[in-house]
Amino acid sequence: MYGYFRHIDRKTDKENGKEVHHSNENINPDFTMQNESFYKDEKGNWVKTSRSSEMVQAVNRRIDYAKENGARIYDRGKNDTTIVRPLLIQLDEETISQHEDTWIQDTIEELENMFGKENIVGFCVHRDETSTHIHVVFTPVYEYTDKNGNYKCSVSQTKFFKSPKELAGMHKKLRVALQDKGYDIEQENKAIDEQLAGYTDSNGVWHQQGLTPEQLKQLTDRDTQLRIGEIEMRLKQDEIARLEEAMKSVQAKAKQNQEQLAKERESLDNEKENLEKEKMTVQSQMETLINEKVAIEQMKKESEEMMNKAYDTASICTQILNDEKNLNGKFLEFLDKESERTKKPIRQAVESLYRRFQKERKANLSSWNMEMLRLREERKKNVKPELSDFNIIDTDLQDVSDYGLNV
């Protein structure tokens, strides 16, 4: 619809600085400003267009009215609803010159009578082509009353153009109506071939306005080839679609395999990491064992050294105590000799002094020392003279009686 209005309402585009190049070689842009364009406003009055969108709005108003009264518009697929049907009206130049002030109005009125006044929503008069003609914007809104008596609308051009024969009858009806208004035109229709092909004006100039039977045949053959090409293209598209589906399936499977490999790689990495940790743990344990072994060996060595030292110390202590016993015995012998030499009881005096010392010493001992002394006495009674290759000697408190003193 927009492309059609761009073609027929080119004067308005030019006025608004939006002129475009048209492929029709018969258009002379020098005469475009002589064209006229009109649209029907909300009140049903004809108004000159100032923008091409005004004609679009006129169409939409009529279609919206139809939809409000039950019309259904299809705009998807091959059976799109035709909401604009172009009508082309052309009179010869001599007839137009005889009715220069009324021919447009008369023609539009007859079309409104034939197709419904509200359905003719716009028209453009072209004077910039070979012959003057009118492009009429017809909205095929069919109004009727259903079996229940309800007013309804539908949008369908087949309600107005049912067959080529009926279309030819419309042509004749329009000629008769114009004849009744005083137009000198032929009443009978020309043969459909000639009518479609074109006409010869009063100056003998042929104007192509349709297609000859031969051209129609060529067009049919071309249409057939196009249909064949369309079928082949559709088959190729179906094949491409199948390939795309197969490719999608392969890509999906590849992605799935890639994800599986990624999971397996991650699992292997985790196992490797665990093995490394276990290896490090085993190495750490082995190092700990080695260190413990070394420590044990060292402790063993030190223990042996300490045992050896203890043995040596015990031997030395035993020797010292033995020497001390011998020394005490010699001391007693010395006291006896001194007693004889001096004729005085020196040994008895020493023994007496020692007994006093021991008594005073024991009196000053703490309860803990007394308990230790008691335990020592019991141990001396129960322990054998020799144990582990050396004598156990208690040197905490030694009594002189241990060395032969009778105290």
Short mmCIF file of C-alpha atoms in Angstrom, two decimals:
data_model
loop_
_atom_site.label_atom_id
_atom_site.label_comp_id
_atom_site.label_asym_id
_atom_site.label_seq_id
_atom_site.Cartn_x
_atom_site.Cartn_y
_atom_site.Cartn_z
CA MET A 1 0.00 0.00 0.00
CA TYR A 2 2.78 2.45 0.88
CA GLY A 3 4.62 1.72 -2.37
CA TYR A 4 1.42 2.27 -4.33
CA PHE A 5 0.76 5.63 -2.66
CA ARG A 6 4.35 6.64 -3.28
CA HIS A 7 3.67 6.07 -6.98
CA ILE A 8 0.29 7.77 -7.30
CA ASP A 9 0.82 10.66 -4.85
CA ARG A 10 4.17 11.76 -6.21
CA LYS A 11 3.12 15.44 -6.41
CA THR A 12 2.72 15.57 -2.62
CA ASP A 13 6.13 13.93 -2.16
CA LYS A 14 7.69 16.52 -4.46
CA GLU A 15 6.01 19.36 -2.56
CA ASN A 16 7.47 17.99 0.69
CA GLY A 17 10.94 17.55 -0.75
CA LYS A 18 10.69 13.73 -0.78
CA GLU A 19 10.65 13.19 -4.54
CA VAL A 20 11.95 9.80 -5.63
CA HIS A 21 12.93 8.45 -9.03
CA HIS A 22 10.19 6.36 -10.63
CA SER A 23 10.99 3.57 -13.07
CA ASN A 24 8.08 4.44 -15.38
CA GLU A 25 9.69 6.03 -18.45
CA ASN A 26 6.39 7.69 -19.41
CA ILE A 27 6.50 10.00 -16.37
CA ASN A 28 7.62 13.53 -17.20
CA PRO A 29 8.72 15.17 -13.91
CA ASP A 30 8.29 18.62 -15.47
CA PHE A 31 4.50 18.13 -15.31
CA THR A 32 4.29 16.34 -11.95
CA MET A 33 3.20 19.52 -10.15
CA GLN A 34 0.06 19.55 -12.37
CA ASN A 35 -1.15 16.35 -10.75
CA GLU A 36 -3.88 16.44 -8.11
CA SER A 37 -4.43 14.21 -5.07
CA PHE A 38 -7.47 14.00 -2.78
CA TYR A 39 -8.42 11.94 0.27
CA LYS A 40 -11.73 11.60 2.12
CA ASP A 41 -11.64 13.04 5.67
CA GLU A 42 -13.53 11.87 8.76
CA LYS A 43 -16.68 13.72 7.64
CA GLY A 44 -16.68 12.22 4.14
CA ASN A 45 -15.46 15.40 2.41
CA TRP A 46 -12.81 15.47 -0.32
CA VAL A 47 -9.63 17.27 0.79
CA LYS A 48 -6.39 17.85 -1.11
CA THR A 49 -3.47 15.90 0.36
CA SER A 50 -0.62 17.73 2.03
CA ARG A 51 1.10 14.51 3.08
CA SER A 52 0.94 11.02 1.62
CA SER A 53 0.15 9.65 5.06
CA GLU A 54 -3.28 11.33 4.94
CA MET A 55 -4.39 8.89 2.24
CA VAL A 56 -3.04 6.01 4.33
CA GLN A 57 -5.08 7.29 7.29
CA ALA A 58 -8.20 7.44 5.12
CA VAL A 59 -7.73 3.76 4.22
CA ASN A 60 -7.13 2.80 7.87
CA ARG A 61 -10.29 4.60 9.00
CA ARG A 62 -12.40 2.60 6.59
CA ILE A 63 -10.70 -0.71 7.51
CA ASP A 64 -11.06 0.03 11.24
CA TYR A 65 -14.77 0.64 10.69
CA ALA A 66 -15.04 -2.75 8.97
CA LYS A 67 -13.18 -4.51 11.78
CA GLU A 68 -15.43 -2.88 14.38
CA ASN A 69 -18.34 -4.54 12.59
CA GLY A 70 -16.94 -8.05 12.43
CA ALA A 71 -14.49 -7.97 9.51
CA ARG A 72 -11.44 -10.18 9.90
CA ILE A 73 -8.13 -9.14 8.36
CA TYR A 74 -5.55 -11.75 7.44
CA ASP A 75 -1.96 -10.56 7.09
CA ARG A 76 0.07 -13.76 7.07
CA GLY A 77 0.61 -16.28 4.32
CA LYS A 78 -0.54 -16.33 0.72
CA ASN A 79 -4.17 -15.38 1.45
CA ASP A 80 -3.50 -11.90 2.80
CA THR A 81 -6.58 -9.69 2.83
CA THR A 82 -6.59 -7.09 0.04
CA ILE A 83 -7.45 -3.84 1.81
CA VAL A 84 -6.81 -1.54 -1.20
CA ARG A 85 -7.85 -2.29 -4.77
CA PRO A 86 -6.55 0.25 -7.31
CA LEU A 87 -8.95 1.38 -10.03
CA LEU A 88 -7.66 3.09 -13.18
CA ILE A 89 -10.04 5.42 -15.12
CA GLN A 90 -8.94 6.88 -18.44
CA LEU A 91 -10.82 8.94 -21.02
CA ASP A 92 -9.47 10.19 -24.32
CA GLU A 93 -8.09 13.70 -24.39
CA GLU A 94 -10.88 15.04 -26.63
CA THR A 95 -13.59 13.87 -24.20
CA ILE A 96 -11.68 15.34 -21.27
CA SER A 97 -11.34 18.69 -23.04
CA GLN A 98 -15.11 18.76 -23.65
CA HIS A 99 -15.81 18.15 -19.91
CA GLU A 100 -12.70 19.70 -18.43
CA ASP A 101 -14.41 21.03 -15.27
CA THR A 102 -16.66 18.06 -14.49
CA TRP A 103 -15.10 14.83 -15.79
CA ILE A 104 -13.25 14.08 -12.56
CA GLN A 105 -16.28 14.68 -10.34
CA ASP A 106 -18.60 12.79 -12.66
CA THR A 107 -16.29 9.78 -12.81
CA ILE A 108 -15.76 9.64 -9.04
CA GLU A 109 -19.51 9.92 -8.37
CA GLU A 110 -20.25 6.97 -10.68
CA LEU A 111 -17.55 4.89 -8.99
CA GLU A 112 -19.04 5.74 -5.57
CA ASN A 113 -22.42 4.57 -6.86
CA MET A 114 -20.93 1.31 -8.15
CA PHE A 115 -18.64 0.42 -5.20
CA GLY A 116 -20.08 2.35 -2.26
CA LYS A 117 -19.48 5.98 -1.42
CA GLU A 118 -17.53 5.22 1.76
CA ASN A 119 -15.29 2.71 -0.07
CA ILE A 120 -13.81 5.31 -2.44
CA VAL A 121 -11.35 6.96 -0.01
CA GLY A 122 -8.88 8.68 -2.32
CA PHE A 123 -7.82 9.41 -5.89
CA CYS A 124 -4.97 11.03 -7.85
CA VAL A 125 -5.19 12.68 -11.26
CA HIS A 126 -2.00 12.16 -13.28
CA ARG A 127 -1.17 14.70 -15.97
CA ASP A 128 2.56 13.96 -16.13
CA GLU A 129 2.26 10.81 -18.26
CA THR A 130 1.39 10.12 -21.90
CA SER A 131 -2.37 10.28 -21.24
CA THR A 132 -4.34 11.85 -18.42
CA HIS A 133 -5.92 9.29 -16.10
CA ILE A 134 -7.19 8.81 -12.56
CA HIS A 135 -5.88 6.37 -9.93
CA VAL A 136 -8.74 5.60 -7.55
CA VAL A 137 -8.16 4.14 -4.07
CA PHE A 138 -10.92 1.61 -3.43
CA THR A 139 -11.31 -0.26 -0.09
CA PRO A 140 -13.39 -3.41 -0.74
CA VAL A 141 -15.56 -3.26 2.39
CA TYR A 142 -18.68 -5.36 1.86
CA GLU A 143 -21.65 -4.53 4.10
CA TYR A 144 -24.46 -7.02 4.70
CA THR A 145 -27.01 -8.35 7.18
CA ASP A 146 -26.52 -11.91 8.44
CA LYS A 147 -29.24 -14.52 8.89
CA ASN A 148 -29.88 -13.28 12.42
CA GLY A 149 -30.51 -9.75 11.21
CA ASN A 150 -27.18 -8.39 12.47
CA TYR A 151 -25.30 -5.73 10.48
CA LYS A 152 -21.90 -7.02 9.42
CA CYS A 153 -18.86 -6.06 7.35
CA SER A 154 -16.22 -8.05 5.53
CA VAL A 155 -13.18 -6.98 3.52
CA SER A 156 -13.09 -8.93 0.27
CA GLN A 157 -12.52 -7.80 -3.31
CA THR A 158 -14.16 -10.97 -4.61
CA LYS A 159 -17.48 -9.60 -3.36
CA PHE A 160 -17.12 -6.88 -6.04
CA PHE A 161 -15.14 -8.63 -8.80
CA LYS A 162 -16.54 -12.10 -9.15
CA SER A 163 -15.55 -12.85 -12.75
CA PRO A 164 -14.02 -11.25 -15.90
CA LYS A 165 -17.50 -11.15 -17.41
CA GLU A 166 -18.85 -9.16 -14.45
CA LEU A 167 -15.86 -6.81 -14.70
CA ALA A 168 -16.63 -6.21 -18.36
CA GLY A 169 -20.21 -5.43 -17.30
CA MET A 170 -18.89 -2.78 -14.92
CA HIS A 171 -17.01 -1.15 -17.80
CA LYS A 172 -20.18 -0.99 -19.87
CA LYS A 173 -22.22 0.27 -16.94
CA LEU A 174 -19.76 3.14 -16.39
CA ARG A 175 -19.89 4.09 -20.11
CA VAL A 176 -23.65 4.14 -20.07
CA ALA A 177 -23.69 6.32 -16.93
CA LEU A 178 -21.28 8.81 -18.53
CA GLN A 179 -23.31 8.82 -21.77
CA ASP A 180 -26.34 9.75 -19.70
CA LYS A 181 -24.36 12.75 -18.45
CA GLY A 182 -23.64 13.88 -22.01
CA TYR A 183 -20.31 12.20 -22.70
CA ASP A 184 -19.74 11.14 -26.35
CA ILE A 185 -18.14 7.74 -25.85
CA GLU A 186 -18.72 4.27 -27.32
CA GLN A 187 -21.16 2.14 -25.40
CA GLU A 188 -19.96 -1.32 -26.41
CA ASN A 189 -16.85 -2.79 -24.84
CA LYS A 190 -13.89 -3.54 -27.04
CA ALA A 191 -12.66 -7.07 -27.31
CA ILE A 192 -10.87 -8.06 -24.14
CA ASP A 193 -7.61 -8.57 -26.06
CA GLU A 194 -7.70 -5.04 -27.45
CA GLN A 195 -8.94 -3.61 -24.18
CA LEU A 196 -6.06 -5.14 -22.26
CA ALA A 197 -3.48 -4.32 -24.90
CA GLY A 198 -4.17 -0.60 -25.25
CA TYR A 199 -5.92 1.92 -27.43
CA THR A 200 -5.35 4.40 -30.26
CA ASP A 201 -6.13 8.03 -29.42
CA SER A 202 -7.76 10.57 -31.74
CA ASN A 203 -4.36 11.47 -33.16
CA GLY A 204 -3.70 7.86 -34.15
CA VAL A 205 -1.13 7.27 -31.41
CA TRP A 206 -1.12 3.79 -29.84
CA HIS A 207 -1.00 3.67 -26.04
CA GLN A 208 0.02 0.46 -24.34
CA GLN A 209 -2.05 -0.02 -21.19
CA GLY A 210 -2.17 -3.77 -20.81
CA LEU A 211 -0.83 -7.00 -22.24
CA THR A 212 -1.55 -8.71 -25.53
CA PRO A 213 -2.45 -12.41 -25.57
CA GLU A 214 1.11 -13.18 -26.72
CA GLN A 215 2.51 -11.11 -23.88
CA LEU A 216 0.15 -12.85 -21.49
CA LYS A 217 1.44 -16.20 -22.76
CA GLN A 218 5.02 -15.08 -22.29
CA LEU A 219 4.15 -13.84 -18.85
CA THR A 220 2.47 -17.17 -18.08
CA ASP A 221 5.53 -19.07 -19.28
CA ARG A 222 7.75 -16.83 -17.22
CA ASP A 223 5.46 -17.32 -14.26
CA THR A 224 5.72 -21.08 -14.75
CA GLN A 225 9.50 -20.89 -14.82
CA LEU A 226 9.43 -18.74 -11.73
CA ARG A 227 7.20 -21.25 -9.99
CA ILE A 228 9.55 -24.07 -11.00
CA GLY A 229 12.47 -22.03 -9.72
CA GLU A 230 10.56 -21.34 -6.54
CA ILE A 231 9.94 -25.07 -6.06
CA GLU A 232 13.60 -25.85 -6.70
CA MET A 233 14.60 -23.13 -4.28
CA ARG A 234 12.19 -24.47 -1.73
CA LEU A 235 13.68 -27.95 -2.14
CA LYS A 236 17.14 -26.49 -1.69
CA GLN A 237 15.93 -24.62 1.36
CA ASP A 238 14.49 -27.85 2.75
CA GLU A 239 17.81 -29.58 2.06
CA ILE A 240 19.67 -26.72 3.73
CA ALA A 241 17.29 -26.92 6.66
CA ARG A 242 17.97 -30.67 6.99
CA LEU A 243 21.70 -30.02 6.79
CA GLU A 244 21.36 -27.34 9.43
CA GLU A 245 19.48 -29.75 11.69
CA ALA A 246 22.13 -32.41 11.11
CA MET A 247 24.84 -29.84 11.82
CA LYS A 248 23.07 -28.78 15.00
CA SER A 249 22.87 -32.44 16.06
CA VAL A 250 26.59 -32.95 15.34
CA GLN A 251 27.46 -29.75 17.18
CA ALA A 252 25.32 -30.77 20.14
CA LYS A 253 26.96 -34.21 20.25
CA ALA A 254 30.41 -32.64 19.91
CA LYS A 255 29.59 -30.24 22.73
CA GLN A 256 28.37 -33.15 24.85
CA ASN A 257 31.57 -35.11 24.13
CA GLN A 258 33.65 -32.04 24.90
CA GLU A 259 31.86 -31.57 28.22
CA GLN A 260 32.38 -35.28 29.02
CA LEU A 261 36.09 -35.00 28.18
CA ALA A 262 36.33 -31.91 30.33
CA LYS A 263 34.74 -33.80 33.25
CA GLU A 264 37.09 -36.78 32.74
CA ARG A 265 40.09 -34.45 32.51
CA GLU A 266 39.00 -32.74 35.70
CA SER A 267 38.58 -36.14 37.39
CA LEU A 268 42.06 -37.20 36.25
CA ASP A 269 43.50 -33.93 37.49
CA ASN A 270 41.84 -34.50 40.87
CA GLU A 271 43.18 -38.05 41.03
CA LYS A 272 46.64 -36.82 40.10
CA GLU A 273 46.44 -34.15 42.76
CA ASN A 274 45.31 -36.74 45.34
CA LEU A 275 48.17 -39.04 44.33
CA GLU A 276 50.62 -36.17 44.70
CA LYS A 277 49.21 -35.42 48.14
CA GLU A 278 49.41 -39.09 49.12
CA LYS A 279 52.98 -39.24 47.80
CA MET A 280 53.91 -36.18 49.81
CA THR A 281 52.19 -37.68 52.87
CA VAL A 282 54.11 -40.97 52.46
CA GLN A 283 57.37 -39.08 51.99
CA SER A 284 56.59 -36.99 55.06
CA GLN A 285 55.81 -40.14 57.05
CA MET A 286 59.00 -41.80 55.82
CA GLU A 287 61.00 -38.71 56.79
CA THR A 288 59.29 -38.75 60.20
CA LEU A 289 60.11 -42.45 60.64
CA ILE A 290 63.70 -41.86 59.59
CA ASN A 291 63.97 -38.94 61.98
CA GLU A 292 62.38 -41.02 64.74
CA LYS A 293 64.76 -43.88 63.98
CA VAL A 294 67.69 -41.50 64.12
CA ALA A 295 66.33 -40.04 67.35
CA ILE A 296 65.88 -43.52 68.82
CA GLU A 297 69.39 -44.50 67.79
CA GLN A 298 70.64 -41.29 69.35
CA MET A 299 68.65 -41.94 72.52
CA LYS A 300 69.92 -45.49 72.55
CA LYS A 301 73.46 -44.27 72.16
CA GLU A 302 72.98 -41.64 74.83
CA SER A 303 71.34 -44.22 77.12
CA GLU A 304 74.25 -46.56 76.64
CA GLU A 305 76.63 -43.72 77.36
CA MET A 306 74.62 -42.77 80.45
CA MET A 307 74.52 -46.41 81.57
CA ASN A 308 78.25 -46.60 81.09
CA LYS A 309 78.72 -43.36 82.97
CA ALA A 310 76.32 -44.53 85.70
CA TYR A 311 78.23 -47.77 85.97
CA ASP A 312 81.50 -45.91 86.18
CA THR A 313 80.02 -43.49 88.71
CA ALA A 314 78.64 -46.32 90.82
CA SER A 315 81.99 -48.04 90.74
CA ILE A 316 83.70 -44.84 91.78
CA CYS A 317 81.13 -44.26 94.54
CA THR A 318 81.55 -47.81 95.77
CA GLN A 319 85.30 -47.39 95.81
CA ILE A 320 84.97 -44.08 97.68
CA LEU A 321 82.66 -45.62 100.27
CA ASN A 322 84.94 -48.61 100.71
CA ASP A 323 87.85 -46.25 101.17
CA GLU A 324 85.75 -44.28 103.67
CA LYS A 325 84.98 -47.43 105.63
CA ASN A 326 88.66 -48.34 105.71
CA LEU A 327 89.45 -44.78 106.71
CA ASN A 328 86.94 -44.93 109.58
CA GLY A 329 88.42 -48.24 110.76
CA LYS A 330 91.91 -46.79 110.73
CA PHE A 331 90.59 -43.76 112.58
CA LEU A 332 89.26 -46.01 115.35
CA GLU A 333 92.60 -47.82 115.51
CA PHE A 334 94.24 -44.41 115.73
CA LEU A 335 92.01 -43.46 118.65
CA ASP A 336 92.87 -46.71 120.49
CA LYS A 337 96.57 -46.08 120.04
CA GLU A 338 96.23 -42.53 121.27
CA SER A 339 94.28 -43.73 124.28
CA GLU A 340 97.09 -46.19 125.19
CA ARG A 341 99.77 -43.62 124.50
CA THR A 342 98.18 -40.87 126.49
CA LYS A 343 96.63 -43.16 129.04
CA LYS A 344 93.41 -41.27 128.47
CA PRO A 345 89.98 -42.55 127.17
CA ILE A 346 90.21 -40.66 123.89
CA ARG A 347 88.09 -43.19 121.91
CA GLN A 348 85.35 -43.15 124.56
CA ALA A 349 85.37 -39.37 124.48
CA VAL A 350 85.03 -39.26 120.71
CA GLU A 351 82.24 -41.86 120.78
CA SER A 352 80.44 -39.87 123.43
CA LEU A 353 80.74 -36.68 121.43
CA TYR A 354 79.50 -38.43 118.31
CA ARG A 355 76.47 -39.84 120.12
CA ARG A 356 75.60 -36.33 121.31
CA PHE A 357 76.03 -35.02 117.75
CA GLN A 358 73.75 -37.73 116.36
CA LYS A 359 71.12 -37.12 118.97
CA GLU A 360 71.12 -33.40 118.33
CA ARG A 361 71.13 -33.99 114.60
CA LYS A 362 68.11 -36.31 114.74
CA ALA A 363 66.27 -33.85 116.92
CA ASN A 364 66.63 -31.19 114.23
CA LEU A 365 65.52 -33.40 111.31
CA SER A 366 62.14 -32.62 109.62
CA SER A 367 59.34 -35.14 109.42
CA TRP A 368 60.17 -35.71 105.77
CA ASN A 369 63.84 -36.47 106.57
CA MET A 370 62.74 -38.80 109.37
CA GLU A 371 60.49 -40.69 106.98
CA MET A 372 63.35 -40.96 104.50
CA LEU A 373 65.61 -42.22 107.24
CA ARG A 374 63.05 -44.88 108.23
CA LEU A 375 62.66 -46.04 104.65
CA ARG A 376 66.43 -46.25 104.31
CA GLU A 377 66.65 -48.48 107.36
CA GLU A 378 63.97 -50.82 105.94
CA ARG A 379 65.66 -50.90 102.56
CA LYS A 380 68.96 -51.79 104.09
CA LYS A 381 67.33 -54.77 105.73
CA ASN A 382 65.60 -56.05 102.52
CA VAL A 383 68.08 -55.25 99.68
CA LYS A 384 70.78 -57.77 98.81
CA PRO A 385 74.36 -56.59 98.99
CA GLU A 386 74.86 -56.76 95.19
CA LEU A 387 72.50 -55.69 92.37
CA SER A 388 73.26 -55.13 88.67
CA ASP A 389 77.00 -55.58 89.09
CA PHE A 390 77.42 -52.80 91.73
CA ASN A 391 76.41 -52.17 95.39
CA ILE A 392 73.46 -49.89 96.18
CA ILE A 393 74.84 -47.43 98.73
CA ASP A 394 72.63 -44.96 100.63
CA THR A 395 74.61 -41.88 101.41
CA ASP A 396 71.83 -39.62 102.68
CA LEU A 397 72.57 -40.33 106.36
CA GLN A 398 75.36 -42.58 107.49
CA ASP A 399 75.58 -43.75 111.11
CA VAL A 400 78.93 -44.35 112.67
CA SER A 401 77.69 -47.78 113.67
CA ASP A 402 77.73 -48.64 109.96
CA TYR A 403 81.48 -48.50 110.18
CA GLY A 404 81.89 -50.52 113.40
CA LEU A 405 81.24 -47.75 115.96
CA ASN A 406 79.11 -48.94 118.88
CA VAL A 407 76.95 -45.91 119.41
#
